[in-house]
Coordinates of C-alpha atoms in Angstrom, one line a residue:
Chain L
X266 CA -18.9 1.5 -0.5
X267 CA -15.7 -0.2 -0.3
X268 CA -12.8 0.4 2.2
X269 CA -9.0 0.6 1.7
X270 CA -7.5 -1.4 4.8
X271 CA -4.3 0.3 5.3
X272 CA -3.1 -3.8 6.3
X273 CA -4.9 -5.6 3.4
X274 CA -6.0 -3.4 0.9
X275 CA -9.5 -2.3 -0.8
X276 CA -12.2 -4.3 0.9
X277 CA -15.9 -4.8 -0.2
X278 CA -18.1 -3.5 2.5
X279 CA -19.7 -6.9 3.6
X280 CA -15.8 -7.6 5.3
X281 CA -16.4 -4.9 7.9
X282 CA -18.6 -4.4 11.0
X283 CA -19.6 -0.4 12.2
X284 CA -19.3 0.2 15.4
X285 CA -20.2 4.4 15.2
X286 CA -18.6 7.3 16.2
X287 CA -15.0 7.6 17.2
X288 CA -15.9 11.3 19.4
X289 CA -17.3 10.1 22.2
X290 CA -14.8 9.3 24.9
X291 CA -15.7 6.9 27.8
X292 CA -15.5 9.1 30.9
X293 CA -13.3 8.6 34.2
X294 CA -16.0 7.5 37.4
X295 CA -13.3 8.3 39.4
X296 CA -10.3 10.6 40.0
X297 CA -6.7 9.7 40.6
X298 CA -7.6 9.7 44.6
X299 CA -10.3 7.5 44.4
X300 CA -12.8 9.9 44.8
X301 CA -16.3 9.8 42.7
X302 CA -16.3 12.5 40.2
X303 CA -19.1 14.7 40.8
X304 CA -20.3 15.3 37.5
X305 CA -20.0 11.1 36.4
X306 CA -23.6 11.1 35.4
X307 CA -23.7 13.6 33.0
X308 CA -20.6 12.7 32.0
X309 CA -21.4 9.0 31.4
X310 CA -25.3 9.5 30.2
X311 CA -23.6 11.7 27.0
X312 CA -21.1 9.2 26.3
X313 CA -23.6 6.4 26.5
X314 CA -26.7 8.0 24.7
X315 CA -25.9 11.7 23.2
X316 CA -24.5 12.0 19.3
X317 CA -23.7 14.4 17.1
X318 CA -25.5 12.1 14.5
X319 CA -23.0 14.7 11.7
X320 CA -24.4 15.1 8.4
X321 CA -21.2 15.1 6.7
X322 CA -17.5 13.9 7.1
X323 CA -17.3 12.0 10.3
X324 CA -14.5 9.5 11.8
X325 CA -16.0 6.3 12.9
X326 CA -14.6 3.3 14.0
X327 CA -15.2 -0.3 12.1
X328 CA -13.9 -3.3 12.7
X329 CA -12.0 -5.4 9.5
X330 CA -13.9 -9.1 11.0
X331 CA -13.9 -10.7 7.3
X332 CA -9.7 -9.7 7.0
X333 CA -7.1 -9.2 9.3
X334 CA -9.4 -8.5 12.4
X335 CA -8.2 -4.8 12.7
X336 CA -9.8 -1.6 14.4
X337 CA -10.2 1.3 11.8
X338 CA -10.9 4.7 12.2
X339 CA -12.5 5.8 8.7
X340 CA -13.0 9.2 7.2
X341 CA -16.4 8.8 5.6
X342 CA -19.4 11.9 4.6
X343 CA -22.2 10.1 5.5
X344 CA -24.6 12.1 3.2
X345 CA -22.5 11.2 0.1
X346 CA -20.8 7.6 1.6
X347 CA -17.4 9.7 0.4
X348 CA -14.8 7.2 1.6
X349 CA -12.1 10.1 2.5
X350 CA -9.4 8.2 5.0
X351 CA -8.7 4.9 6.5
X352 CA -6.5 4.7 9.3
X353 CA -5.5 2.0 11.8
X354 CA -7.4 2.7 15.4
X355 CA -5.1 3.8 18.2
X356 CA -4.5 0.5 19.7
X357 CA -4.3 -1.6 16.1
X358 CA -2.3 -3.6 14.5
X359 CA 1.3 -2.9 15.8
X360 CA 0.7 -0.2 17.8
X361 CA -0.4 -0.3 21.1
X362 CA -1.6 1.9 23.6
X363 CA 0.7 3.8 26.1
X364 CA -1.3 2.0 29.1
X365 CA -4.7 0.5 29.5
X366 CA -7.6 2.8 29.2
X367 CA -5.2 5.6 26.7
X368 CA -7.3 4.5 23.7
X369 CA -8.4 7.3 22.2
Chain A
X279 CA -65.7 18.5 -2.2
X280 CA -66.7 15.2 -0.8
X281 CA -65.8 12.3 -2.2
X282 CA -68.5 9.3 -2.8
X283 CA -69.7 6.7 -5.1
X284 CA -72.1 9.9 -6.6
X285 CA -69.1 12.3 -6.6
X286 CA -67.3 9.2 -8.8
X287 CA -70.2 8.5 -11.0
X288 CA -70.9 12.6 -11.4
X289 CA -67.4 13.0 -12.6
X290 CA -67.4 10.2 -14.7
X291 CA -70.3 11.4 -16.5
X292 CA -68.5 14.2 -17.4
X293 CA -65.1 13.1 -18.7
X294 CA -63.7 13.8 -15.2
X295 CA -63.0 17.2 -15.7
X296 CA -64.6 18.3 -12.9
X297 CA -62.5 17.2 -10.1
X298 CA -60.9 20.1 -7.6
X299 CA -57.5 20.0 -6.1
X300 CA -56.9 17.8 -2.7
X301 CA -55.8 20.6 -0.7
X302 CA -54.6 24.6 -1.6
X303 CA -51.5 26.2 -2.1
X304 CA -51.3 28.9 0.2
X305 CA -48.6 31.4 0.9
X306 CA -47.4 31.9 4.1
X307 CA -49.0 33.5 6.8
X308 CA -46.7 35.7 9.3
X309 CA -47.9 34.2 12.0
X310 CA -49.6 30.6 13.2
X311 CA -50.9 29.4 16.6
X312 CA -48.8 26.0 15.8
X313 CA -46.5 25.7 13.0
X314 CA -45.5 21.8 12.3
X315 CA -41.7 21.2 10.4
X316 CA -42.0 18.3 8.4
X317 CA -45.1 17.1 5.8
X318 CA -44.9 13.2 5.9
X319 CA -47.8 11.7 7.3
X320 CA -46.9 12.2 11.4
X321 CA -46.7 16.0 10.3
X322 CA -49.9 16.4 8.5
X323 CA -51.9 13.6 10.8
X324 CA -50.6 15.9 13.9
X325 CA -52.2 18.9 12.2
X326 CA -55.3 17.1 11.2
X327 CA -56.0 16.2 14.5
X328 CA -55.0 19.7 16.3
X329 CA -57.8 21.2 14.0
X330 CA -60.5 18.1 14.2
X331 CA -59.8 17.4 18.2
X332 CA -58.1 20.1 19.6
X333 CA -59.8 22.9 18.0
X334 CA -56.6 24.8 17.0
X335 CA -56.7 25.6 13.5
X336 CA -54.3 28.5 12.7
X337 CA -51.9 26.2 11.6
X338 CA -49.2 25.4 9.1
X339 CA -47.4 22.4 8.2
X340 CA -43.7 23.4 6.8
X341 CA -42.6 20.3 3.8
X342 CA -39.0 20.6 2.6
X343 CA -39.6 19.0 -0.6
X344 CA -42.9 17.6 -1.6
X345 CA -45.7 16.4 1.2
X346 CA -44.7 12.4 1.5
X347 CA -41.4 12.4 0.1
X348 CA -39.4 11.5 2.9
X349 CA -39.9 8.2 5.0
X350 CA -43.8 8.2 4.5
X351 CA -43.4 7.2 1.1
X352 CA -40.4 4.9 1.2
X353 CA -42.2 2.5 3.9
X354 CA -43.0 -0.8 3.7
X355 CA -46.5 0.1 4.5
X356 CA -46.7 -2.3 7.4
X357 CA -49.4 -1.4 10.1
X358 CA -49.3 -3.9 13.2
X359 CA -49.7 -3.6 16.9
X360 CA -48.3 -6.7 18.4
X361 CA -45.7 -5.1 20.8
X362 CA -44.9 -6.0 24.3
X363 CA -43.7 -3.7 26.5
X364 CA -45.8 -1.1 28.6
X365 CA -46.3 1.9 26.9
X366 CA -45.9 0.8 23.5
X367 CA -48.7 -2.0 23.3
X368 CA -51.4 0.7 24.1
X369 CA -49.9 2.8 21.7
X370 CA -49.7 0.9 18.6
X371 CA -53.0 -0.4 19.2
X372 CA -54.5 3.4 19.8
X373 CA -52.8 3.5 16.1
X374 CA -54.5 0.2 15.0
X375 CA -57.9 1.4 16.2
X376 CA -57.5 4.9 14.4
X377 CA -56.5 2.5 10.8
X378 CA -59.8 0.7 11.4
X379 CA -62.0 3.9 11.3
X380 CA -59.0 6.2 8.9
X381 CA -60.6 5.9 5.6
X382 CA -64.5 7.1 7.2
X383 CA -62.6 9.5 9.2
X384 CA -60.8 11.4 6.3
X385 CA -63.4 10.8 3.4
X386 CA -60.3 8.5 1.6
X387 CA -59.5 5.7 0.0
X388 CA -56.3 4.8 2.7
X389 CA -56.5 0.8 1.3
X390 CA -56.6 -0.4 5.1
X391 CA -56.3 -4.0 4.2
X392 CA -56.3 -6.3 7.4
X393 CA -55.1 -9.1 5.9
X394 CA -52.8 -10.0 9.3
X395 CA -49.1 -10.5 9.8
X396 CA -47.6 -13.5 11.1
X397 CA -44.1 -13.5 12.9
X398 CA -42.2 -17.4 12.3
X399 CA -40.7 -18.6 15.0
X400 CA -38.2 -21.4 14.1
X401 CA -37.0 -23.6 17.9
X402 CA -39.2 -24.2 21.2
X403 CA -37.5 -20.9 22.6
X404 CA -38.8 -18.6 20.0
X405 CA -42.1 -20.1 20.5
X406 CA -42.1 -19.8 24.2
X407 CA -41.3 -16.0 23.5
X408 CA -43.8 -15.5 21.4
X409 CA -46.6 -17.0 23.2
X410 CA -45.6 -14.9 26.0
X411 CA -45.8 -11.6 23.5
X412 CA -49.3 -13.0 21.8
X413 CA -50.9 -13.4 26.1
X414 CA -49.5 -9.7 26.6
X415 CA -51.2 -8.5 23.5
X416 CA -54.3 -10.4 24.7
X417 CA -54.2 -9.5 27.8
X418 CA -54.5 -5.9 26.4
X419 CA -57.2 -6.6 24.3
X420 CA -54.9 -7.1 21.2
X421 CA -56.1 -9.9 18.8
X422 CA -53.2 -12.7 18.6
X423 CA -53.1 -16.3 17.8
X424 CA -50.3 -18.8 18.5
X425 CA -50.4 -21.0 14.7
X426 CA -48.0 -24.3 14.9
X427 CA -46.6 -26.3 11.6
X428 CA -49.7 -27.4 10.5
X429 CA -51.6 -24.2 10.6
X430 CA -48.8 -22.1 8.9
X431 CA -49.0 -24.7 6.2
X432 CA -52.4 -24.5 5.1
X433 CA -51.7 -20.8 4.7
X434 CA -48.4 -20.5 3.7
X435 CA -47.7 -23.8 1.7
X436 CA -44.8 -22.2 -0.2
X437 CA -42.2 -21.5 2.4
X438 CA -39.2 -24.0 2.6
X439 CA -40.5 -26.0 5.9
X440 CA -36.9 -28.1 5.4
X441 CA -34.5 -25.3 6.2
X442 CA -31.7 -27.3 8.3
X443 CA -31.1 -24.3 10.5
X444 CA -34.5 -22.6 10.9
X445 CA -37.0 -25.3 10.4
X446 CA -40.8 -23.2 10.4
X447 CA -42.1 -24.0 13.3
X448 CA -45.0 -21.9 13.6
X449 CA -46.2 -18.2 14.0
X450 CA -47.7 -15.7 16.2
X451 CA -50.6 -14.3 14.2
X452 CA -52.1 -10.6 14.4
X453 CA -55.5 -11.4 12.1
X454 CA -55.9 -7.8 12.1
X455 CA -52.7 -6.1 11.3
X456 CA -51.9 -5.5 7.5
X457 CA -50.8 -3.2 5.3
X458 CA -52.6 0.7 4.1
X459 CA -51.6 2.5 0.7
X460 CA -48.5 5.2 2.6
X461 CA -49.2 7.6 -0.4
X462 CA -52.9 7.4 0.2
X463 CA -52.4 8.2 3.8
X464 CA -50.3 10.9 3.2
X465 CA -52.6 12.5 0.8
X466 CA -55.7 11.9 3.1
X467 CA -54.3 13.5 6.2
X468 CA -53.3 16.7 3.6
X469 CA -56.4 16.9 2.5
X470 CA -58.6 16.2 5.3
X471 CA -56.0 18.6 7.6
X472 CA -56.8 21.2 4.1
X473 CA -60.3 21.2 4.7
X474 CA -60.2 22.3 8.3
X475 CA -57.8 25.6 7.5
X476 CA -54.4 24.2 8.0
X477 CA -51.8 25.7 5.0
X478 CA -49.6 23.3 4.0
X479 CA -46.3 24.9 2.5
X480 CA -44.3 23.1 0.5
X481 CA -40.8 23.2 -1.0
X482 CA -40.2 25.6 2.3
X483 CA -37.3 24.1 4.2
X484 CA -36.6 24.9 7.9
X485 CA -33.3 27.1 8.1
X486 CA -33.0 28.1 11.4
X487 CA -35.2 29.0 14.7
X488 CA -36.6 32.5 16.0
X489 CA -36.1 32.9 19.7
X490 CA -36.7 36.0 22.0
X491 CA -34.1 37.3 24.6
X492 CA -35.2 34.3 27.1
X493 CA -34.8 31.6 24.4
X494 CA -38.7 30.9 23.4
X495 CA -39.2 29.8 20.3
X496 CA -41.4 32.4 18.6
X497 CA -40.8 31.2 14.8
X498 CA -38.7 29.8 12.3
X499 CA -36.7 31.0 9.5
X500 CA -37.4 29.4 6.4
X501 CA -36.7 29.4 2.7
X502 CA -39.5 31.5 2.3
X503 CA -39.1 34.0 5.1
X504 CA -39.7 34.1 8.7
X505 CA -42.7 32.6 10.1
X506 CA -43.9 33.5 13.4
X507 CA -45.5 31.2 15.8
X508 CA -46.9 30.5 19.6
X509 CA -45.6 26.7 19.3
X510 CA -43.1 24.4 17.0
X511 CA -43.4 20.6 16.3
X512 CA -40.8 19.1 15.0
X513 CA -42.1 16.1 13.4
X514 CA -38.9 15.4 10.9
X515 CA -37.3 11.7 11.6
X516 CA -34.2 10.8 9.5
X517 CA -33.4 14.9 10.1
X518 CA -34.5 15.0 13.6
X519 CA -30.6 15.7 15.1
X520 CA -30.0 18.3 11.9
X521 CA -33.3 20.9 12.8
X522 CA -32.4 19.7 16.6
X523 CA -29.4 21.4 16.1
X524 CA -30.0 24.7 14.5
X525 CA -31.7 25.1 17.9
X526 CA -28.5 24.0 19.6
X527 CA -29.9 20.4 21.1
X528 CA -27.7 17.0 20.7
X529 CA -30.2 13.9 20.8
X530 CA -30.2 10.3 21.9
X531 CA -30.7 9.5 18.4
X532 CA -28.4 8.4 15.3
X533 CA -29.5 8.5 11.5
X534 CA -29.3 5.2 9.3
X535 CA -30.3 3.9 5.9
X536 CA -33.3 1.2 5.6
X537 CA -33.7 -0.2 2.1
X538 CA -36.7 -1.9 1.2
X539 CA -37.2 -4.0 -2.5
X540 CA -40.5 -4.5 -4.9
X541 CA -40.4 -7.5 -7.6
X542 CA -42.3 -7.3 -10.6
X543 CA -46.4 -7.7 -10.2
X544 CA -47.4 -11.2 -10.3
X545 CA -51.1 -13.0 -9.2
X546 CA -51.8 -13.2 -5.5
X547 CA -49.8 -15.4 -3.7
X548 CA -49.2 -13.7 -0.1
X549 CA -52.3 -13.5 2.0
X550 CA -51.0 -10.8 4.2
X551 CA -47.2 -10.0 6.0
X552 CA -44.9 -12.9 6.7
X553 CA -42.0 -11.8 9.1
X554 CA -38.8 -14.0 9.1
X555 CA -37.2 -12.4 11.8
X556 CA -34.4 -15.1 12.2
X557 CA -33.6 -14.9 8.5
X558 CA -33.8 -10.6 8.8
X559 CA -36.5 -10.7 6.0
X560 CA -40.0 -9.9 5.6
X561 CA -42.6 -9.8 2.8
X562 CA -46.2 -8.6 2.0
X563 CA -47.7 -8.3 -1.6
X564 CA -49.3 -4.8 -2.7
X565 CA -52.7 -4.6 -4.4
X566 CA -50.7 -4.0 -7.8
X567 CA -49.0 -7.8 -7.1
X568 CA -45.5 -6.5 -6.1
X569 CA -43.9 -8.7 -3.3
X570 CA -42.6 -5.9 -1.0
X571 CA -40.0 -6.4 1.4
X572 CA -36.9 -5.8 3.3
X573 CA -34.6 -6.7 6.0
X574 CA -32.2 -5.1 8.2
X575 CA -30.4 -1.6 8.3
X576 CA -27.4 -1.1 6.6
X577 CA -25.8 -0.8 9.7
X578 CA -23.7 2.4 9.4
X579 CA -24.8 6.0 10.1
X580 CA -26.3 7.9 7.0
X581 CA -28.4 10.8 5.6
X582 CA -27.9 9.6 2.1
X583 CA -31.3 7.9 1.0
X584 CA -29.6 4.9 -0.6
X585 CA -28.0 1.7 0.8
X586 CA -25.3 -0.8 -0.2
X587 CA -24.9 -4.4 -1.7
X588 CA -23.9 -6.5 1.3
X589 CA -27.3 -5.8 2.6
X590 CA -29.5 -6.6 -0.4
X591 CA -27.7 -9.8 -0.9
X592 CA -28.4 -10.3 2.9
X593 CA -32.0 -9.7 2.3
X594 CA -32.3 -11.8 -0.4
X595 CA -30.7 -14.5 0.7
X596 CA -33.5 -14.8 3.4
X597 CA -36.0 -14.5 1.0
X598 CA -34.3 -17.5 -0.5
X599 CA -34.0 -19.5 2.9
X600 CA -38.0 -18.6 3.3
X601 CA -39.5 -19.3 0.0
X602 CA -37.0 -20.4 -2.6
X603 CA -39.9 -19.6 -5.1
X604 CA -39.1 -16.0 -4.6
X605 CA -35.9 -16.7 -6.9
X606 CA -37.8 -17.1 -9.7
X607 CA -39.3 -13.5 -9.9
X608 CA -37.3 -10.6 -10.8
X609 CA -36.5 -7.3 -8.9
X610 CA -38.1 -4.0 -9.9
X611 CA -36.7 -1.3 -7.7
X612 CA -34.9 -0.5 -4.1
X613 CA -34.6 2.4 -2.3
X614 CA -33.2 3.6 0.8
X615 CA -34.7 5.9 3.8
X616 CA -33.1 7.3 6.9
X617 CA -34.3 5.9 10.0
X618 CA -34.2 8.2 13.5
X619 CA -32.6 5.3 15.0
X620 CA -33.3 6.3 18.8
X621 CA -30.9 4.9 21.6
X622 CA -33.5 2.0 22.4
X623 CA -35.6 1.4 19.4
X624 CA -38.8 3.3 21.2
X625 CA -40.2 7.0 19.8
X626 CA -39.8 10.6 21.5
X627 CA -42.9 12.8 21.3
X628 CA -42.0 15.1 24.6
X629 CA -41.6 19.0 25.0
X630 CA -37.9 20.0 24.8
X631 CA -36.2 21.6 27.0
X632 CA -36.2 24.8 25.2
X633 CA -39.5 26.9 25.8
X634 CA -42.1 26.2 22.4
X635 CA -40.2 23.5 20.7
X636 CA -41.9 20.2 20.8
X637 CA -40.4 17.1 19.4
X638 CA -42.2 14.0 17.9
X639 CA -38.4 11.6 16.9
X640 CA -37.0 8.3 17.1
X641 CA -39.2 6.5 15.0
X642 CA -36.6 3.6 13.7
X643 CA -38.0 2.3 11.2
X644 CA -41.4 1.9 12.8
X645 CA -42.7 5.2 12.0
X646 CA -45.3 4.0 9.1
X647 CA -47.6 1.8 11.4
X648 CA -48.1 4.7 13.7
X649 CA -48.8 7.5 11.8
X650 CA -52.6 8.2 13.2
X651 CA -51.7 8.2 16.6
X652 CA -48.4 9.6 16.8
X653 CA -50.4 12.6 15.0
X654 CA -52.8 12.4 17.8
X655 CA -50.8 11.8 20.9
X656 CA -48.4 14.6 19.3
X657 CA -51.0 17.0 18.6
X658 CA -52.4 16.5 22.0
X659 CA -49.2 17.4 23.5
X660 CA -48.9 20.8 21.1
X661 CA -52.6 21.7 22.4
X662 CA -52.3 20.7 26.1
X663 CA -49.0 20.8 26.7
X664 CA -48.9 17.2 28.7
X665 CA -48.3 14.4 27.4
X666 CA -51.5 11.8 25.9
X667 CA -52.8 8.9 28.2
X668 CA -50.4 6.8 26.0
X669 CA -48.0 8.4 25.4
X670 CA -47.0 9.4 28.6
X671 CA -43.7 6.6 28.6
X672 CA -42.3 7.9 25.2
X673 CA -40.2 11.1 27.1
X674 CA -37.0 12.7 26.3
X675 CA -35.8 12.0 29.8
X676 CA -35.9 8.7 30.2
X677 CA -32.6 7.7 29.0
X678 CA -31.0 10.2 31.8
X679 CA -33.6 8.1 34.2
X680 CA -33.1 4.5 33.2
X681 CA -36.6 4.8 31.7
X682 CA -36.0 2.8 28.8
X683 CA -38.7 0.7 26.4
X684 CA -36.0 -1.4 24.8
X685 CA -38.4 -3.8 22.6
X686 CA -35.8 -6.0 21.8
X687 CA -33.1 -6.2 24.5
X688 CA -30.6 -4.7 22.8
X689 CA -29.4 -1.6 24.8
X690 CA -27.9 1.5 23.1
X691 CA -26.7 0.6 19.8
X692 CA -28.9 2.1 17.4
X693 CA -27.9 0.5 14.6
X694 CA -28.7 -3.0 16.3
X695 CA -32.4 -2.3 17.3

């Protein structure tokens, strides 16, 4: 496998650190008011432990360590290693996120 | 037929024409008290032992491809039981005591071979931790042995004791861990699981699940028709969350690609496993002379069967650091297999929440050393439906409860443990 940074170009794999699926969204503990959310253990227990595991085309997030030290979200089939998109993270590079605790 | 020295001479005596297959090739029944998915060796040791201790022999073990040709033949072939934590020491060593008696058990030649493992430590702080994990094994009733320098080198005079950044300090020493022929084991479950009634049906992939109008499993759909039965095992790590899903379940679990490397044959030189944890390498030698080992998992999730190059220079650059001799001898094949990677590196054999569907998961890449008694704490389960004295700890639920048996400390990143 070898990625195409969109910021430094095709990679060898070695460069890049995996972190896993970009689905799973950290969940709010709390609402707006303060108040606990009543479902927050559920809630965090998937986030935490619970994935798809998807045999085929997935978006994961790695991390560009050996280059320019940018968060990727990559297109990849993990039953072929199909390489399919590379994309900066929300939050990379020049862009940055709306407000603290946006990245999605 | 039996297998002995007089079966061997008898059949050499006659050109060896007279041997009879290992096991039959049935066709499917439409109906089994217990059907198993998945014919590697936790499969066909579960079925083994619901016929030889449970009694319950209408069953059938359902093999995608070929019996073995998943994770039970792509092992390193390591068995071991010098674990730590409650309710994995008393299981591993459940599985060492069942190696010691496998090959009178199942009338096979297995190739137990305790010839011991030994785990390097490298500074004072590595020691201290192993000495503690060596008194918990003993205090279990676990052989182990704290080696220092001088020990390690009358055994192991090859390694590079020199290595500037992970001098060999010593070694916690399992005398009677070792290795066992995975093929062999495979093949002697089959047959010995053969012998008692079980069908084993092969090239009969799972497709989907039969349920009535309450949800209870009552069969599965398969390549080859539907098959009816009382209970389903899943016993299918590397696919776990893939058949977990045709029955709607998500898992703590994520899939990733092992590789493992064998050199060329070459005289003995490796008395028995040599872990170098520090260096992510580790090395026996098979009875043909092959060094076998490995390292680390690629890292990222896969289903593919086949790694990448940053990890096999990563694993043999350790071999390097460890025994530069290694350097010398020339690689004959690699591989990759797909680990159930489970949230913290410990097994699942637990009923599922969905009435008849029982799941044995989450094996990491630990599966191979505990073969015999996952097949028996897992057929215990199918028959009784609680879980075995030890494996009691190894539940679906204990993620939700903060139940975890995380070996290593590393919380849940699968692809760390």
């Amino acid at each position: 496998m070898r990625i195409a940074c969109p910021f430094c170009g095709e990679r060898e794999l070695g460069e890049f650190t995996y972190l896993g699926d970009a689905a799973p969204k950290r969940p709010l503990a709390f609402a707006a008011d303060g108040a606990e959310q009543p479902d927050a253990q559920d809630l965090f227990f998937d986030y935490v432990y619970l994935r798809d595991n998807i045999a085929g085309d997935m978006n994961e997030r790695w991390y560009h360590g050996g280059g320019c030290r940018s968060w990727l979200t990559v297109t990849r089939n993990t039953t072929t290693h199909e390489i399919k998109a590379v994309r900066a993270a929300p939050g990379a590079g020049a862009q940055k996120p709306a407000k603290a605790g946006a990245i999605s | 037929m039996r297998y002995s020295i007089f079966s061997l001479a008898k059949a050499a005596l006659s050109g060896h024409k007279g041997w009879t297959r290992a096991w039959r090739d049935p066709q499917p029944k439409k109906h089994y008290d217990v059907v198993i998915v998945g014919g590697g060796g936790h499969g066909l040791a579960t079925a083994y032992y619901l016929a030889k201790e449970y009694g319950i022999r209408n069953v059938a073990v359902l093999e995608k491809g070929w019996i073995g040709s998943g994770n039970a033949g792509r092992n390193t072939t390591i068995i071991r039981s010098n674990y730590m934590l409650p309710g994995n020491t008393g299981f591993y060593e459940l599985s060492m005591k069942l190696w010691e008696r496998q090959e009178q058990d199942l009338n096979y030649n297995t190739m137990v071979s305790q010839r011991g493992i030994i785990n390097l430590y490298h500074s004072d702080a590595q020691r201290d931790a192993f000495a503690r994990r060596g008194n918990v094994m003993r205090i279990n009733g676990i052989d182990a042995e704290l080696l220092d320098g001088e020990q390690i080198r009358k055994v192991l005079p090859f390694l590079n004791y020199n290595n500037a950044r992970f001098p060999v300090m010593g070694g916690l020493w399992q005398p009677r861990a070792g290795t066992a022929r995975h093929d062999a084991v495979v093949w002697g479950y089959a047959r010995a699981a053969d012998s008692f009634g079980v069908d084993i049906i092969q090239n009969c992939e799972v497709t989907g699940f039969a349920r009535d109008q309450n949800g209870k499993i009552t069969g599965v759909e398969t390549a080859r028709g539907t098959i009816g039965a009382g209970k389903v095992g899943m016993a299918v790590a590397g696919s776990t969350s893939r058949v977990a899903a045709l029955a709607g379940m998500r898992l703590p679990i994520e899939s990733h690609v092992l590789q493992a490397f064998v050199s060329e044959a070459i005289k003995p030189l490796i008395p028995g496993v040599i872990t170098f944890g520090a260096g992510h390498f580790y090395v026996s030698q098979s009875d043909k002379g092959g060094l076998v080992f490995g390292g680390d998992l690629d890292g990222y999730n896969s289903y593919a069967q086949r790694g990448n190059m940053p990890v096999m220079e990563d694993v043999c650059e350790g071999g390097m650091a460890l025994m530069p001799m290694i350097g010398r001898v020339r690689l004959l094949r690699q591989w990759g297999g797909i680990m159930d990677m489970s949230m913290d590196g410990t097994p699942i054999i637990d009923k599922t929440p969905i009435d008849g569907l029982y799941l044995n998961a989450g094996w990491c890449y630990g599966g191979f050393k505990a073969t015999p008694a996952s097949g028996l704490v897992f057929a215990h389960l199918l028959a009784r439906d609680e879980p075995h004295e030890e494996a009691k700890r190894f539940r679906l639920d204990r993620f939700r409860r903060g139940a975890m048996i995380d070996e290593k400390g590393q919380g849940a990143q699968p692809n760390l443990h």
